[in-house]
XYZ file of C-alpha atoms in Angstrom:
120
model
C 0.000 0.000 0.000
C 1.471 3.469 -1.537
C 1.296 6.656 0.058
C -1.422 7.953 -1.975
C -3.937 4.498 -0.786
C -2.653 5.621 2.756
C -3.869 9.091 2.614
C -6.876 8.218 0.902
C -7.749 5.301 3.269
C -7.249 8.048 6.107
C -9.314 10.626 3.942
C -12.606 8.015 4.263
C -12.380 7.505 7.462
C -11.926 11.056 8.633
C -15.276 11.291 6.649
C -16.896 8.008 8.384
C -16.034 9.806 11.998
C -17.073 13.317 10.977
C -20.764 12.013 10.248
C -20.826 9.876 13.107
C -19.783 12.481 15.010
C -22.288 15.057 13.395
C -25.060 12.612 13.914
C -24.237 11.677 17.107
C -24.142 15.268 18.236
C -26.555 17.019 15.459
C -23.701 19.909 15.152
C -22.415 20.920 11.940
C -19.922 23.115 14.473
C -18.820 19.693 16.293
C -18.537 17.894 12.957
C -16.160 20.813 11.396
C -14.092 20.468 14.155
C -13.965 16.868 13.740
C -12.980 17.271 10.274
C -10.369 20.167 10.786
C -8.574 18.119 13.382
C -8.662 15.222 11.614
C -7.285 16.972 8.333
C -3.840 18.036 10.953
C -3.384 14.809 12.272
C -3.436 13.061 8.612
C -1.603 16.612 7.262
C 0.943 16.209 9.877
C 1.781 11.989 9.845
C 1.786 11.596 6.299
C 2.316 14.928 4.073
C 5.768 16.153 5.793
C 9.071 15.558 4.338
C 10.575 12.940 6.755
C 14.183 13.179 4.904
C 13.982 16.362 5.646
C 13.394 16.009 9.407
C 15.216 12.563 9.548
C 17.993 14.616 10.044
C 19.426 15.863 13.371
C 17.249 18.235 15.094
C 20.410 20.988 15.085
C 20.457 20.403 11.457
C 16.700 21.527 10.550
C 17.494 25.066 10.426
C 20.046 25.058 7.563
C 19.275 23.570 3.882
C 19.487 19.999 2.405
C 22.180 19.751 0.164
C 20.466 18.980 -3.265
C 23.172 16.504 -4.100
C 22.276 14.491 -1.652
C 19.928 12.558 -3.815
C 17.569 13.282 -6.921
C 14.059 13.670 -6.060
C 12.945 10.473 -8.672
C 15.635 8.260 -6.771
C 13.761 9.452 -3.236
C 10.019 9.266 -4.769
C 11.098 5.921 -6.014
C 12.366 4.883 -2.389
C 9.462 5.980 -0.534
C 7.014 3.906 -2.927
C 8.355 1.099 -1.472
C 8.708 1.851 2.407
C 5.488 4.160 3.542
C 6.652 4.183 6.986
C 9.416 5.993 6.884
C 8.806 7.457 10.239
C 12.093 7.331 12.425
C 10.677 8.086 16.540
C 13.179 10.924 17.224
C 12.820 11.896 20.785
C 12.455 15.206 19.975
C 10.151 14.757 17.512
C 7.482 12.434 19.791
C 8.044 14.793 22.757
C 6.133 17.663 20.116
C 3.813 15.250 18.077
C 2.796 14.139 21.347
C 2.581 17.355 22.839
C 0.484 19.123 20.174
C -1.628 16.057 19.224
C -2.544 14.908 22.968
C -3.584 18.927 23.300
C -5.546 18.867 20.129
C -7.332 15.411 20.715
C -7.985 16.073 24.341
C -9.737 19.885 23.491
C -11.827 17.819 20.950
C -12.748 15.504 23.248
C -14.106 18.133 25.868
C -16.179 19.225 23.464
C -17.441 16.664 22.400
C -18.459 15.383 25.510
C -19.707 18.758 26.997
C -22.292 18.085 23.570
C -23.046 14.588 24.548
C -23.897 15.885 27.980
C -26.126 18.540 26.911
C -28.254 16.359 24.418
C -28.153 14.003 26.954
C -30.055 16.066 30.057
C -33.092 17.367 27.379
């Protein structure tokens, strides 16, 4: 499975949990947030350039030498191995951070919905 069957795997069901989540809740507001957060999770796992940010973390900040390899030789590499996700420390310790922040402020609001439809 390619990249593009990846994304597009993620892309259905990000739309299979934004209409359970919009009839579950009968928000179109809840079910845009659904979608926008799900959009930054998928935008951020799968659309960055790991080789990029495979690199050390002081090196981020200056460019990547274009020599380094052709882009056809890495498009051709990456067909092969989707996962090309190395767990830096670094890296988790802000993924985790930003996603954990993200999920758990959906989640709140979510459930403060659930609880209001839930009372009437």
């Amino acid at each position: 499975m390619g990249r593009d069957e990846l994304l597009r795997r993620s892309l259905v069901a990000l739309a299979a949990a934004v209409v359970v989540t919009g009839v579950a809740t009968a928000s179109f507001r809840k079910a845009a947030a659904t979608y926008g957060f799900g959009i930054l999770v998928i935008a951020g796992v799968l659309l960055p350039d790991w080789e990029f940010f495979d690199r050390d973390f002081s090196q981020w900040l200056t460019p990547m030498p274009a020599s380094r390899r052709t882009a056809a030789a890495a498009a051709a590499e990456r067909e092969h191995d989707v996962w090309k996700f190395k767990p830096y420390p670094l890296r988790m310790a802000m993924l985790t951070m930003i996603y954990g922040f993200g999920l758990y402020k959906w989640w709140i609001m979510l459930w403060q919905c659930l609880l209001s439809h839930s009372s009437l």
